[in-house]
Short mmCIF file of C-alpha atoms and ligand atoms in Angstrom, two decimals:
data_model
loop_
_atom_site.label_atom_id
_atom_site.label_comp_id
_atom_site.label_asym_id
_atom_site.label_seq_id
_atom_site.Cartn_x
_atom_site.Cartn_y
_atom_site.Cartn_z
CA MET A 1231 4.55 6.52 50.28
CA GLY A 1232 0.96 5.42 51.51
CA ASP A 1233 0.71 2.97 54.69
CA ALA A 1234 -1.56 0.43 52.96
CA VAL A 1235 0.33 -2.19 51.08
CA SER A 1236 -1.08 -2.43 47.22
CA THR A 1237 -1.29 -6.03 45.84
CA CYS A 1238 -1.38 -7.52 42.39
CA ASP A 1239 -0.36 -10.54 40.65
CA VAL A 1240 1.94 -8.97 38.30
CA LEU A 1241 3.48 -5.31 38.59
CA VAL A 1242 4.67 -3.92 35.22
CA VAL A 1243 7.31 -1.63 35.46
CA GLY A 1244 7.60 1.18 32.78
CA ALA A 1245 4.78 1.64 30.23
CA GLY A 1246 6.58 1.83 26.75
CA PRO A 1247 5.65 -0.85 24.59
CA GLY A 1248 6.87 -3.80 26.42
CA GLY A 1249 5.46 -2.69 29.45
CA GLY A 1250 1.99 -1.75 27.87
CA ASN A 1251 1.89 -5.10 25.90
CA ALA A 1252 2.79 -6.58 28.90
CA ALA A 1253 -0.16 -5.49 30.85
CA LEU A 1254 -2.44 -5.62 28.33
CA GLN A 1255 -1.48 -9.68 27.82
CA CYS A 1256 -1.23 -10.07 31.74
CA ALA A 1257 -4.86 -8.36 32.09
CA ARG A 1258 -6.62 -10.61 29.19
CA LYS A 1259 -5.22 -13.71 31.01
CA GLY A 1260 -7.35 -12.29 33.57
CA LEU A 1261 -4.27 -11.63 36.39
CA SER A 1262 -4.84 -8.38 38.54
CA THR A 1263 -2.32 -6.42 37.12
CA MET A 1264 -0.61 -2.85 37.72
CA ILE A 1265 1.44 -0.83 35.62
CA ILE A 1266 3.83 1.77 36.94
CA GLU A 1267 5.39 4.76 34.70
CA ASP A 1268 7.99 6.99 36.15
CA HIS A 1269 6.74 9.92 33.67
CA PRO A 1270 3.56 12.08 34.24
CA ALA A 1271 2.40 10.89 31.17
CA ILE A 1272 2.55 7.61 28.95
CA GLY A 1273 4.82 7.89 25.13
CA THR A 1274 6.31 11.26 26.19
CA PRO A 1275 9.19 12.11 25.58
CA VAL A 1276 9.27 10.20 22.41
CA HIS A 1277 12.54 8.20 22.31
CA CYS A 1278 12.21 6.50 18.85
CA GLY A 1279 12.67 6.60 15.37
CA GLU A 1280 8.68 5.53 15.29
CA CYS A 1281 8.79 2.90 12.59
CA ILE A 1282 7.61 -0.67 12.50
CA SER A 1283 6.77 -3.25 9.89
CA GLU A 1284 3.72 -4.78 8.91
CA ILE A 1285 5.46 -8.41 9.48
CA ALA A 1286 5.76 -7.10 13.12
CA CYS A 1287 2.05 -6.33 13.42
CA GLU A 1288 1.39 -9.35 12.06
CA ASN A 1289 3.04 -11.35 14.03
CA LEU A 1290 1.73 -9.55 17.18
CA ASN A 1291 -1.95 -9.70 15.87
CA LEU A 1292 -1.85 -5.58 16.26
CA GLU A 1293 -4.66 -4.21 14.48
CA LEU A 1294 -3.05 -0.50 14.50
CA PRO A 1295 -5.94 2.38 14.99
CA GLU A 1296 -5.56 4.91 12.25
CA HIS A 1297 -4.80 7.65 14.78
CA VAL A 1298 -1.60 6.05 15.80
CA ILE A 1299 -0.44 5.66 12.26
CA SER A 1300 1.61 8.56 10.60
CA LEU A 1301 2.52 7.01 7.54
CA ARG A 1302 2.59 3.81 5.31
CA VAL A 1303 5.84 3.12 4.24
CA HIS A 1304 7.30 0.40 1.59
CA GLY A 1305 10.88 -0.64 3.57
CA ILE A 1306 14.15 0.52 3.76
CA ARG A 1307 16.60 2.00 1.34
CA VAL A 1308 20.18 1.48 2.53
CA ILE A 1309 22.62 4.51 1.19
CA PHE A 1310 26.28 3.61 1.34
CA PRO A 1311 29.22 6.11 1.48
CA ASP A 1312 29.80 6.71 -2.20
CA GLY A 1313 25.77 7.45 -2.39
CA THR A 1314 25.02 4.12 -3.99
CA GLU A 1315 21.40 2.88 -2.84
CA LYS A 1316 19.86 -0.49 -2.34
CA CYS A 1317 16.55 -0.84 -1.13
CA LEU A 1318 15.23 -3.85 1.48
CA THR A 1319 11.38 -3.58 0.37
CA GLU A 1320 9.18 -4.28 3.24
CA GLU A 1321 6.13 -2.83 4.00
CA GLY A 1322 5.62 -0.74 7.25
CA TYR A 1323 4.32 2.05 9.04
CA VAL A 1324 5.61 5.18 10.92
CA LEU A 1325 3.94 5.55 14.10
CA GLU A 1326 2.94 8.37 16.04
CA LYS A 1327 4.81 6.63 18.67
CA HIS A 1328 3.21 8.50 21.84
CA LEU A 1329 -0.13 7.68 20.36
CA PHE A 1330 0.64 4.32 19.86
CA GLU A 1331 1.92 3.54 23.36
CA ARG A 1332 -1.16 5.31 24.90
CA TRP A 1333 -3.31 3.13 22.51
CA ILE A 1334 -1.89 0.10 23.97
CA ALA A 1335 -1.99 1.52 27.64
CA ASP A 1336 -5.58 2.49 27.06
CA GLU A 1337 -6.24 -1.17 25.74
CA ALA A 1338 -4.62 -2.36 28.96
CA SER A 1339 -6.45 -0.54 30.85
CA GLU A 1340 -9.83 -1.50 29.25
CA ALA A 1341 -9.04 -5.36 29.93
CA GLY A 1342 -8.52 -4.18 33.27
CA ALA A 1343 -4.88 -3.12 34.32
CA SER A 1344 -4.46 -0.56 36.57
CA ILE A 1345 -1.93 2.20 35.30
CA HIS A 1346 -0.14 4.81 37.64
CA LEU A 1347 1.95 7.60 36.21
CA ASN A 1348 4.34 9.32 38.38
CA HIS A 1349 5.36 6.30 39.94
CA LYS A 1350 9.22 5.38 39.95
CA LEU A 1351 10.31 1.72 41.55
CA THR A 1352 13.43 2.35 43.69
CA SER A 1353 13.61 -1.07 45.76
CA MET A 1354 12.42 -4.42 45.70
CA GLU A 1355 12.15 -7.38 48.68
CA LYS A 1356 11.79 -10.70 48.43
CA VAL A 1357 8.75 -12.12 50.24
CA GLU A 1358 8.82 -15.75 51.38
CA GLU A 1359 6.05 -17.54 52.90
CA ASN A 1360 6.75 -21.34 54.44
CA GLY A 1361 10.05 -21.20 53.29
CA ARG A 1362 9.29 -20.46 49.89
CA PHE A 1363 9.33 -17.35 47.53
CA ALA A 1364 6.22 -16.04 47.29
CA GLY A 1365 6.59 -12.27 45.51
CA TRP A 1366 8.14 -8.78 45.80
CA LEU A 1367 7.46 -5.86 48.02
CA CYS A 1368 8.42 -3.13 45.73
CA ASP A 1369 8.76 0.43 46.77
CA GLY A 1370 9.64 3.74 45.65
CA LYS A 1371 8.15 6.99 44.80
CA GLY A 1372 4.36 7.19 44.00
CA ASP A 1373 0.87 7.06 46.39
CA GLU A 1374 0.72 3.28 45.60
CA PHE A 1375 3.91 1.99 46.90
CA PRO A 1376 4.41 -0.54 49.16
CA ILE A 1377 3.26 -2.81 46.15
CA ARG A 1378 3.21 -6.42 46.70
CA ALA A 1379 3.55 -8.65 43.50
CA LYS A 1380 3.80 -12.27 42.74
CA VAL A 1381 5.30 -11.26 39.57
CA VAL A 1382 7.10 -8.33 38.54
CA ILE A 1383 7.89 -7.79 34.80
CA ASP A 1384 10.57 -5.10 34.22
CA ALA A 1385 10.07 -3.11 30.94
CA SER A 1386 11.91 0.04 32.34
CA GLY A 1387 13.78 0.31 29.07
CA VAL A 1388 17.17 1.13 29.15
CA ALA A 1389 17.17 2.24 32.67
CA ALA A 1390 17.04 -1.56 33.58
CA VAL A 1391 15.74 -0.73 36.88
CA CYS A 1392 15.68 -4.64 38.52
CA SER A 1393 18.67 -5.47 37.36
CA LYS A 1394 20.38 -2.73 39.00
CA ILE A 1395 18.28 -3.12 42.41
CA VAL A 1396 18.10 -6.89 42.43
CA ARG A 1397 20.76 -8.84 43.91
CA PRO A 1398 21.09 -12.39 43.81
CA THR A 1399 24.03 -12.55 46.06
CA ASP A 1400 25.63 -9.45 48.22
CA GLU A 1401 28.38 -8.83 45.80
CA LYS A 1402 26.87 -8.69 42.11
CA PRO A 1403 23.62 -7.17 40.75
CA LEU A 1404 21.31 -9.39 38.79
CA ASN A 1405 22.56 -8.12 35.46
CA GLU A 1406 25.77 -6.19 34.48
CA MET A 1407 25.03 -2.90 32.08
CA GLY A 1408 26.15 -3.12 29.10
CA LYS A 1409 26.96 -0.76 26.50
CA VAL A 1410 24.86 2.04 25.15
CA VAL A 1411 24.53 4.00 21.75
CA ALA A 1412 22.84 7.59 21.43
CA GLY A 1413 20.48 8.38 19.12
CA MET A 1414 19.24 11.73 18.49
CA GLN A 1415 16.99 13.22 15.52
CA TYR A 1416 14.98 16.25 14.73
CA GLU A 1417 11.52 16.88 13.23
CA MET A 1418 11.62 18.36 9.90
CA LEU A 1419 9.03 19.88 7.27
CA GLU A 1420 8.53 19.31 3.49
CA VAL A 1421 10.87 16.65 3.53
CA PRO A 1422 11.00 14.76 -0.10
CA THR A 1423 9.85 11.24 -0.08
CA ASP A 1424 8.89 8.40 -1.94
CA GLY A 1425 7.40 6.36 0.98
CA TYR A 1426 10.91 4.49 2.01
CA LEU A 1427 12.69 4.98 5.36
CA ASP A 1428 16.27 6.36 4.00
CA PHE A 1429 19.17 4.74 6.19
CA TYR A 1430 22.67 6.26 5.44
CA ILE A 1431 25.57 4.17 6.46
CA TRP A 1432 27.99 6.79 6.36
CA PRO A 1433 30.53 6.22 9.39
CA LYS A 1434 32.24 9.67 8.98
CA TYR A 1435 28.98 10.94 10.99
CA ALA A 1436 27.63 7.94 12.67
CA GLU A 1437 30.09 5.70 14.04
CA LYS A 1438 29.11 2.03 14.36
CA GLY A 1439 25.66 3.19 13.43
CA TYR A 1440 23.69 5.37 11.02
CA LEU A 1441 21.92 8.44 10.16
CA TRP A 1442 18.12 8.23 9.19
CA MET A 1443 15.15 10.27 7.75
CA ILE A 1444 11.63 8.43 8.61
CA PRO A 1445 9.04 10.19 7.03
CA LYS A 1446 5.69 10.92 8.30
CA CYS A 1447 2.61 12.50 7.65
CA ASP A 1448 2.21 15.93 6.45
CA GLY A 1449 5.77 16.30 4.66
CA ARG A 1450 7.02 15.89 8.29
CA ALA A 1451 10.02 13.47 8.92
CA ASN A 1452 12.58 12.24 11.83
CA VAL A 1453 16.00 12.90 10.84
CA GLY A 1454 18.27 11.52 12.96
CA LEU A 1455 21.28 9.12 13.66
CA VAL A 1456 22.59 6.78 16.47
CA THR A 1457 26.57 6.51 16.94
CA GLU A 1458 28.82 4.88 19.26
CA ASP A 1459 30.80 8.26 19.42
CA ARG A 1460 27.98 9.76 22.20
CA PRO A 1461 30.10 12.94 22.68
CA ARG A 1462 29.79 14.01 18.89
CA THR A 1463 26.00 13.03 18.60
CA LYS A 1464 24.38 16.37 18.24
CA LYS A 1465 27.66 17.72 16.36
CA ALA A 1466 27.57 14.56 13.98
CA LEU A 1467 23.76 15.10 13.13
CA ASP A 1468 24.07 18.83 12.63
CA GLU A 1469 27.27 18.35 10.00
CA PHE A 1470 25.35 15.28 8.51
CA ILE A 1471 22.29 18.10 7.81
CA SER A 1472 24.47 20.82 6.58
CA ILE A 1473 25.95 19.03 3.64
CA THR A 1474 22.75 16.98 2.35
CA HIS A 1475 19.56 18.57 1.30
CA PHE A 1476 17.95 18.26 4.65
CA LYS A 1477 20.28 21.96 5.09
CA GLU A 1478 17.40 24.01 3.24
CA LEU A 1479 14.57 22.28 5.30
CA LYS A 1480 13.01 23.60 8.58
CA GLN A 1481 13.59 22.11 11.40
CA VAL A 1482 10.42 21.89 14.24
CA SER A 1483 9.55 20.73 17.85
CA PRO A 1484 7.28 17.48 17.52
CA PRO A 1485 4.09 18.14 18.11
CA TRP A 1486 4.09 16.74 21.70
CA LYS A 1487 6.93 18.72 22.78
CA GLU A 1488 6.18 22.04 24.08
CA LYS A 1489 9.43 23.95 24.93
CA GLY A 1490 13.20 23.58 24.89
CA ASN A 1491 15.84 22.37 22.24
CA PRO A 1492 13.89 20.52 19.05
CA ALA A 1493 16.04 17.60 19.18
CA PHE A 1494 15.04 14.38 21.14
CA GLY A 1495 16.16 11.27 21.31
CA GLY A 1496 17.73 8.87 23.77
CA THR A 1497 20.14 5.51 24.15
CA ILE A 1498 19.87 2.21 23.04
CA PRO A 1499 21.36 -0.82 24.61
CA ILE A 1500 23.85 -2.77 22.51
CA SER A 1501 25.27 -5.30 24.15
CA GLY A 1502 22.96 -7.91 23.60
CA PRO A 1503 20.70 -9.92 25.48
CA PHE A 1504 21.22 -9.94 29.35
CA ASP A 1505 22.68 -13.18 30.86
CA ASN A 1506 19.88 -13.59 33.18
CA THR A 1507 16.37 -12.42 31.48
CA HIS A 1508 14.75 -14.07 34.44
CA TYR A 1509 14.78 -14.48 38.19
CA ASP A 1510 12.56 -15.73 41.01
CA GLY A 1511 9.16 -13.98 40.13
CA LEU A 1512 10.77 -11.85 37.94
CA MET A 1513 11.10 -11.36 33.95
CA LEU A 1514 12.94 -8.67 32.08
CA VAL A 1515 11.43 -7.66 28.44
CA GLY A 1516 12.24 -5.33 25.59
CA ASP A 1517 15.47 -2.75 26.22
CA ALA A 1518 15.44 -3.66 30.02
CA ALA A 1519 16.58 -7.08 28.64
CA GLY A 1520 18.90 -6.02 25.86
CA PHE A 1521 16.64 -6.78 23.25
CA THR A 1522 17.59 -4.91 20.45
CA SER A 1523 18.28 -5.46 16.78
CA PRO A 1524 22.25 -4.77 16.25
CA LEU A 1525 22.62 -3.48 12.82
CA PHE A 1526 19.71 -1.00 12.95
CA GLU A 1527 18.84 -0.87 16.45
CA GLY A 1528 15.17 -1.42 16.23
CA GLY A 1529 13.64 -2.75 19.61
CA SER A 1530 9.91 -2.28 19.64
CA HIS A 1531 8.99 -5.49 17.98
CA LEU A 1532 11.08 -7.43 20.17
CA ALA A 1533 9.71 -5.57 23.22
CA LEU A 1534 5.98 -6.26 22.34
CA LYS A 1535 7.28 -9.82 21.45
CA SER A 1536 9.22 -10.44 24.70
CA ALA A 1537 6.03 -8.97 26.73
CA VAL A 1538 3.74 -11.57 25.16
CA TYR A 1539 6.08 -14.77 26.26
CA ALA A 1540 6.78 -12.94 29.81
CA ALA A 1541 2.99 -12.68 30.37
CA ASP A 1542 2.08 -16.54 28.91
CA THR A 1543 4.74 -17.58 31.62
CA ALA A 1544 3.53 -15.21 34.18
CA ALA A 1545 -0.15 -16.71 34.13
CA ALA A 1546 1.10 -20.39 33.89
CA ALA A 1547 3.49 -19.90 36.72
CA ILE A 1548 0.55 -17.91 39.01
CA ALA A 1549 -2.03 -20.52 38.29
CA GLU A 1550 0.45 -23.58 39.04
CA ASP A 1551 1.72 -21.29 42.32
CA ASP A 1552 5.31 -21.73 41.30
CA LEU A 1553 7.17 -18.36 40.85
CA SER A 1554 10.56 -19.65 41.15
CA ALA A 1555 13.36 -19.12 38.59
CA GLN A 1556 13.08 -22.57 37.57
CA ARG A 1557 9.45 -22.46 36.79
CA LEU A 1558 10.10 -18.63 34.86
CA SER A 1559 12.94 -20.13 32.99
CA VAL A 1560 10.37 -21.13 30.39
CA TYR A 1561 10.62 -17.31 29.21
CA SER A 1562 14.22 -17.25 28.83
CA ARG A 1563 13.63 -20.25 26.74
CA LEU A 1564 10.73 -18.70 24.41
CA TRP A 1565 12.39 -15.81 23.58
CA LYS A 1566 15.71 -17.64 22.92
CA ASP A 1567 13.87 -19.97 20.41
CA GLU A 1568 12.61 -17.19 18.55
CA PHE A 1569 14.46 -14.19 18.10
CA PRO A 1570 17.65 -14.15 15.67
CA PRO A 1571 21.09 -15.17 16.34
CA TYR A 1572 22.42 -12.00 17.97
CA ASP A 1573 25.86 -12.85 18.01
CA LYS A 1574 25.73 -13.75 14.28
CA ILE A 1575 24.01 -10.45 13.48
CA LEU A 1576 26.85 -8.61 15.53
CA ARG A 1577 29.83 -10.50 13.69
CA GLY A 1578 28.51 -9.26 10.50
CA LYS A 1579 28.05 -5.43 11.55
CA ASN A 1580 31.43 -5.45 12.94
CA ALA A 1581 32.67 -6.90 9.88
CA LEU A 1582 30.81 -4.24 7.81
CA PHE A 1583 32.33 -1.64 9.89
CA ASP A 1584 35.68 -2.87 9.11
CA LEU A 1585 35.45 -1.92 5.81
CA SER A 1586 36.49 1.50 4.50
CA ASP A 1587 34.22 3.46 3.30
CA ASP A 1588 35.39 3.05 -0.35
CA GLU A 1589 35.12 -0.87 0.14
CA MET A 1590 31.63 -0.58 1.62
CA SER A 1591 30.65 1.30 -1.36
CA ALA A 1592 32.30 -1.20 -3.62
CA MET A 1593 30.36 -4.26 -1.71
CA ALA A 1594 27.26 -2.47 -2.28
CA ARG A 1595 27.60 -1.61 -5.99
CA CYS A 1596 27.55 -5.65 -6.09
CA PHE A 1597 24.66 -6.01 -4.45
CA PRO A 1598 21.05 -6.15 -6.58
CA ASP A 1599 18.70 -2.98 -6.47
CA GLU A 1600 16.30 -4.85 -4.18
CA MET A 1601 18.49 -6.56 -1.71
CA GLY A 1602 15.27 -8.34 0.01
CA ASP A 1603 15.03 -11.44 -2.59
CA MET A 1604 18.73 -12.03 -2.53
CA GLY A 1605 18.26 -15.46 -2.02
CA VAL A 1606 20.90 -17.90 -1.74
CA SER A 1607 22.04 -18.01 -5.71
CA GLY A 1608 21.60 -13.60 -5.43
CA LYS A 1609 24.24 -13.80 -2.61
CA ALA A 1610 26.63 -16.36 -4.63
CA MET A 1611 25.96 -13.60 -7.57
CA VAL A 1612 26.95 -10.97 -5.42
CA GLY A 1613 29.88 -13.17 -4.02
CA LEU A 1614 31.19 -13.74 -7.62
CA LYS A 1615 30.99 -10.06 -8.61
CA LEU A 1616 33.24 -9.15 -5.74
CA LEU A 1617 35.78 -12.12 -6.38
CA PHE A 1618 36.14 -10.68 -10.01
CA ARG A 1619 36.17 -6.79 -9.19
CA ARG A 1620 37.76 -6.93 -5.94
CA PRO A 1621 39.30 -9.83 -5.13
CA GLY A 1622 41.20 -8.36 -1.79
CA LEU A 1623 37.54 -7.25 -0.47
CA TYR A 1624 35.94 -11.02 -1.00
CA PHE A 1625 38.21 -12.70 1.63
CA LYS A 1626 37.53 -9.41 4.51
CA LYS A 1627 35.05 -11.08 5.71
CA ILE A 1628 32.29 -9.53 3.30
CA VAL A 1629 30.13 -12.67 3.64
CA PRO A 1630 28.71 -12.31 7.36
CA ALA A 1631 28.64 -8.41 6.42
CA MET A 1632 26.14 -9.59 3.76
CA LEU A 1633 24.29 -11.58 6.38
CA ALA A 1634 24.01 -8.67 8.60
CA PHE A 1635 21.61 -7.00 6.00
CA GLY A 1636 19.57 -10.06 5.58
CA TYR A 1637 19.09 -10.42 9.37
CA SER A 1638 17.83 -6.79 9.43
CA ARG A 1639 14.86 -7.63 7.43
CA ALA A 1640 11.62 -7.52 9.47
CA ARG A 1641 10.80 -11.11 9.74
CA TYR A 1642 13.99 -11.13 11.92
CA TYR A 1643 12.75 -8.52 14.08
CA GLY A 1644 14.97 -6.08 12.65
CA TRP A 1645 12.20 -3.21 12.41
C1 LIG B 2991 16.54 7.97 18.82
C2 LIG B 2991 16.14 6.51 18.93
C3 LIG B 2991 15.39 6.07 17.77
C4 LIG B 2991 15.04 4.56 17.79
N1 LIG B 2991 14.18 4.21 16.76
C5 LIG B 2991 13.39 2.93 16.65
C6 LIG B 2991 12.75 2.49 15.73
O1 LIG B 2991 12.15 3.54 14.76
N2 LIG B 2991 11.85 1.20 15.47
C7 LIG B 2991 11.90 0.72 16.83
O2 LIG B 2991 11.40 -0.18 16.78
N3 LIG B 2991 13.02 0.96 17.78
C8 LIG B 2991 13.50 2.34 17.91
N4 LIG B 2991 14.14 2.48 18.78
C9 LIG B 2991 14.29 1.60 19.70
C10 LIG B 2991 12.74 1.57 20.66
O3 LIG B 2991 12.65 2.99 21.06
C11 LIG B 2991 13.26 0.62 21.73
O4 LIG B 2991 13.46 -0.46 21.62
C12 LIG B 2991 11.55 0.54 22.77
O5 LIG B 2991 11.09 1.80 23.15
C13 LIG B 2991 11.70 -0.26 23.70
O6 LIG B 2991 10.42 -0.24 24.38
P1 LIG B 2991 10.72 -0.88 25.86
O7 LIG B 2991 8.85 -0.91 26.30
O8 LIG B 2991 11.52 -1.81 25.99
O9 LIG B 2991 11.37 0.50 26.57
P2 LIG B 2991 11.01 2.21 26.68
O10 LIG B 2991 10.31 2.17 25.57
O11 LIG B 2991 12.16 2.69 26.97
O12 LIG B 2991 10.16 2.28 27.79
C14 LIG B 2991 10.06 2.00 29.17
C15 LIG B 2991 9.40 3.20 30.24
O13 LIG B 2991 10.10 2.49 31.43
C16 LIG B 2991 9.71 3.90 32.17
N5 LIG B 2991 10.73 3.74 33.60
C17 LIG B 2991 12.07 3.42 33.56
N6 LIG B 2991 12.42 3.57 34.88
C18 LIG B 2991 11.53 3.28 35.43
C19 LIG B 2991 11.31 3.07 37.00
N7 LIG B 2991 12.39 3.01 37.81
N8 LIG B 2991 9.72 2.79 37.79
C20 LIG B 2991 8.63 3.34 36.43
N9 LIG B 2991 8.96 3.32 35.23
C21 LIG B 2991 10.16 3.55 34.99
C22 LIG B 2991 10.65 4.81 31.05
O14 LIG B 2991 10.00 6.46 31.54
C23 LIG B 2991 9.75 4.43 30.17
O15 LIG B 2991 8.62 5.11 29.53
C24 LIG B 2991 14.81 3.67 19.06
C25 LIG B 2991 15.74 4.40 20.01
C26 LIG B 2991 15.84 5.58 20.11
C27 LIG B 2991 16.42 6.25 21.30
#
């Protein structure tokens, strides 16, 4: 730790998609912005299936440069336990995610933000001037510490560091940590694809989760899963591979990984948005705020968008010289008005996983081949088919389960 105090308007903690975009938006608004990242490089290790929809890019005004795009894709194909396949067609991209994150960080740097790798935030103290909150004095490992910032944007992902270290009262941290699921994948070669992301809802291997094949360029693909059965993550993925056509294919380390086991992954928060996503001089974005989509657990779009709201709010609060929690509550209002109803989707997910494999497949067989344009009449038709074929199922909360698929679409921040 150095002796001199570094100062900035906004300190962004973490250089994932949420942090990178928060820094970019803050710097573009003329705020002096520092971004700190615990790791020695941005974007690695990758802990993502790497897909993002076209709708997300439009919503964020992102014009992806070619070098961050691995493959253009047409949407999601959901594969149910009996092999029934249904599509949710929506164009999108599979990224080289580490290059994507580096590109956003480079853009932030060009806009004036300073980036500090190997910097880990470990503590924060409130600064008061004339009896008013005036910012945070942040400390940690790295030469730039201590850092004094008017506003801190926590984009530290599932670590949610500020929620743990900030204590509004002596007894309790800002937020209690929720549940997480584990995700793991392999890169494979010569994987057949028609340009859809294959999502397998096969609870036998992925408890309350799913497995995927996410195609990339040159025949590469991510083959992986998320599951609530964390101790069995790798074993379950290996078992799934051993009984599918993936068994014949070669597993390799991804290009950014030099040594060790080829498997890579991470954890994903699944308890929904945290209770407190703002506080005096503090806003939480992305996974650090618990923003992930409940059914397929995508989080990049939500992280990138919440970063925009946090930067807008920071700029306005700093301009008005009011950094209070009351002023920053605008941020929580903005995301609440925009993001889809988490509880409703979660109810749908739970209803889906209450079904047996056989019931899930029977429901899927009633869906049209393209689930994307079911509309009201389409859903009514599915309901009628179910009533006719499986009256017992009709009354088993099938409607919320169906709605969960609808809400997993890109326009609802599903991917
Ligand atoms: C296996 C898997 C597959 C996934 N697939 C997809 C997908 O295909 N599409 C999708 O949209 N989402 C996917 N997700 C979720 C997605 O990866 C996250 O939602 C997204 O990365 C969240 O971005 P973020 O910026 O909030 O956090 P992160 O990307 O996690 O970035 C947080 C950063 O903060 C840094 N950090 C942590 N603590 C500190 C500290 N104390 N000081 C400084 N820096 C710190 C970390 O090193 C990290 O770089 C997947 C997740 C997993 C685990």
